Amino acid sequence: MRGLRSVGILSTGSYTPERVLTNADLEKMVDTSDEWVVTRTGIRERRISAPEQASSDLALEAAKIALEKAQVRPGELDMIIVATVTPDMMFPSTACILQDKLGAAKAAAMDVSAACTGFLYGITTASQFIANGLYRYVLVVGVECLSKITDYTDRNTCVLFGDGAGAALLGPVEQGMGFLAFDLGADGSGGPLLSLPGGGSRLPASSETVEQRQHYISMAGSEVFKFAVKVMNSATEAVLEKAGISKEEIDLMVPHQANRRIIDAAVKRFGLSEEKVVINLDRYGNMSSASIPVALDEAIEAGRLKEGDNVVLVGFGGGLTWGAALCKWSTREAKE
Ligand code: ACO
């Protein structure tokens, strides 16, 4: 990394919609029970966006908070990366829509599509631009309105998902601080296990695709579960090894919030105590690319992170994809 700048997260922000959908509400919609959902997933409730809210609206709220905390003006942003599988529309990108809403006139803007791993793909990409000196401030937002692509007649999926947005402002930090290692991966052969088949160039939207419910998330739950447990471990091990840090030195893990049992498996594997793991899926369900940044923001607000802590962000998702980042925590911007 000689000659490259160290990059860290200078600030974060999060936003979740007001409307709460509880397990009791879902009991009235599909054949399920609070007991089943809590035991199998750990989820108790999730947030649902209003009919007039799209992903860029949620992203805007989270982004404004992150910028305010860092005292960075939208006009100072060099780039905006939005990770989402629920863009406002096929194009323009949600990042471009957000750039306009923020008034970030000089920022380049693009979306990243890596499902629940999207935020990790986003921060890894953003870091390269800052490390090599091309950009100073890159805003990365993970945002989803999953309720808009969830089939509320399918009990296999509708109990899992929720809406929200988390933003992180990345910039240069003191040498040796910030991100120490990244690990990204993909196995495209597992794509059909988790997909939204309709509405693309393979199956353009038609009355048939609507009738066949192809505009909703389709998921092979137990296969995804097994894959998730495996890659959460291997991705975490990869960043520990790259950074030369032992599992005992992890101060905080912020895992993707898909299922409590998946997180518990990772916690056991790395011998982490409860206070070293951030879990908020009981209140939000799986918010895909927003899960990690919202959980990180809540951990920061709760005072769970201090300068120099080793933080592991780790997740998996559709694609199939996975990723992890290890960060020596510092929000102190390097002045040049
Ligand atoms: N209520 C009651 N019963 C249910 C429900 C429900 N909500 N959902 C499924 N069941 C039933 C099934 O029909 C099945 O019944 P059967 O045996 O009679 O067929 C039974 O429960 C067991 O189903 P499994 O799929 O084996 O249950 P499992 O223990 O694997 O839990 C779950 C299912 C929660 C979906 C789990 O597999 C999981 O969390 N998988 C990972 C999903 C995930 O992480 N996706 C992330 C990515 S999302 C993205 O990228 C957008």
XYZ file of N, CA and C and ligand atoms in Angstrom, residues 31-33 36-37 40-41 85 115-116 146 155-156 159-161 194 217 219 221-222 224-225 256 258-259 261-262 286 288 316-318, ligand 1:
150
model
N -49.803 -17.628 6.362
C -49.852 -18.693 7.374
C -48.484 -18.770 8.080
N -48.305 -17.933 9.079
C -47.051 -17.932 9.842
C -47.364 -17.613 11.301
N -46.325 -17.588 12.134
C -46.544 -17.246 13.545
C -45.333 -16.469 14.052
N -42.622 -18.879 15.008
C -41.816 -19.426 13.906
C -40.778 -18.390 13.454
N -41.237 -17.173 13.230
C -40.337 -16.163 12.665
C -39.206 -15.833 13.657
N -36.805 -19.007 13.939
C -36.028 -19.324 12.729
C -35.153 -18.180 12.244
N -35.534 -16.927 12.594
C -34.786 -15.790 12.025
C -34.316 -14.772 13.064
N -30.571 -2.981 -4.752
C -31.258 -3.835 -5.741
C -32.682 -3.329 -5.960
N -26.461 -6.950 -4.441
C -27.474 -7.377 -3.454
C -27.024 -6.997 -2.041
N -27.144 -7.926 -1.108
C -26.862 -7.603 0.306
C -25.392 -7.269 0.542
N -37.151 -2.899 -0.081
C -37.436 -4.307 -0.426
C -38.923 -4.623 -0.367
N -44.996 -16.777 2.306
C -44.481 -16.751 3.690
C -42.993 -17.068 3.771
N -42.448 -17.730 2.723
C -41.012 -18.056 2.733
C -40.128 -16.816 2.684
N -41.572 -12.581 5.446
C -41.269 -12.316 6.861
C -39.851 -11.761 7.040
N -39.041 -11.848 5.980
C -37.611 -11.564 6.152
C -37.208 -10.104 5.928
N -37.900 -9.406 5.019
C -37.332 -8.176 4.484
C -37.927 -6.878 5.035
N -31.215 -16.826 -5.607
C -31.734 -15.582 -5.030
C -31.825 -14.569 -6.157
N -39.046 -11.035 -5.254
C -37.857 -11.819 -4.868
C -38.211 -13.301 -4.851
N -36.418 -16.984 -3.766
C -35.264 -17.403 -2.955
C -35.354 -18.870 -2.549
N -34.280 -20.591 0.280
C -33.811 -20.186 1.618
C -32.736 -21.052 2.231
N -32.942 -22.376 2.233
C -31.987 -23.188 2.987
C -30.633 -23.285 2.273
N -29.325 -20.812 0.475
C -28.683 -19.519 0.762
C -28.135 -19.525 2.194
N -28.869 -20.139 3.086
C -28.450 -20.222 4.489
C -27.083 -20.910 4.607
N -23.898 -8.652 8.145
C -25.162 -8.470 7.424
C -26.284 -9.093 8.266
N -29.270 -10.818 8.191
C -30.258 -11.610 7.450
C -30.992 -12.573 8.362
N -30.239 -13.218 9.244
C -30.832 -14.259 10.083
C -29.966 -14.407 11.328
N -29.510 -16.825 13.227
C -28.769 -18.090 13.300
C -27.495 -18.048 12.449
N -27.536 -17.278 11.343
C -26.329 -17.136 10.512
C -25.281 -16.341 11.301
N -34.136 -8.018 7.296
C -33.043 -7.941 6.337
C -33.285 -6.750 5.401
N -31.048 -5.813 3.199
C -30.085 -6.014 2.121
C -28.912 -5.041 2.248
N -23.053 -11.146 2.838
C -23.247 -12.050 1.705
C -24.578 -11.681 1.066
N -24.788 -12.166 -0.149
C -26.084 -11.860 -0.759
C -26.245 -12.453 -2.135
N -27.277 -11.994 -2.821
C -27.591 -12.472 -4.162
C -26.419 -12.226 -5.093
N -43.909 -19.300 8.694
C -44.133 -20.610 8.935
N -43.542 -21.585 8.230
C -42.683 -21.236 7.262
C -42.408 -19.888 6.965
C -43.055 -18.907 7.730
N -42.858 -17.590 7.528
N -41.506 -19.858 5.967
C -41.231 -21.114 5.629
N -41.935 -21.954 6.399
C -41.947 -23.418 6.369
C -41.545 -23.947 5.032
O -42.663 -23.985 4.162
C -41.040 -25.324 5.397
O -42.151 -26.156 5.509
P -42.129 -27.670 4.925
O -41.004 -28.337 5.649
O -43.478 -28.167 5.269
O -41.873 -27.483 3.471
C -40.472 -25.156 6.783
O -40.987 -23.913 7.261
C -38.955 -25.128 6.862
O -38.432 -24.349 5.817
P -36.887 -24.160 5.661
O -36.645 -23.335 4.436
O -36.167 -25.453 5.761
O -36.549 -23.340 6.998
P -35.175 -22.763 7.458
O -34.872 -23.207 8.813
O -34.089 -22.904 6.416
O -35.473 -21.191 7.564
C -35.146 -19.187 6.291
C -35.933 -20.492 6.414
C -35.456 -18.327 7.470
C -35.586 -18.505 5.000
C -33.631 -19.493 6.233
O -33.395 -20.512 5.322
C -32.811 -18.293 5.875
O -32.711 -17.345 6.614
N -32.110 -18.368 4.719
C -31.233 -17.286 4.320
C -32.012 -16.229 3.615
C -31.140 -15.039 3.368
O -30.254 -14.753 4.125
N -31.329 -14.324 2.277
C -30.421 -13.197 2.144
C -30.338 -12.537 0.984
S -31.653 -11.507 0.539
C -31.092 -10.535 -0.781
O -29.982 -10.649 -1.224
C -32.074 -9.575 -1.356
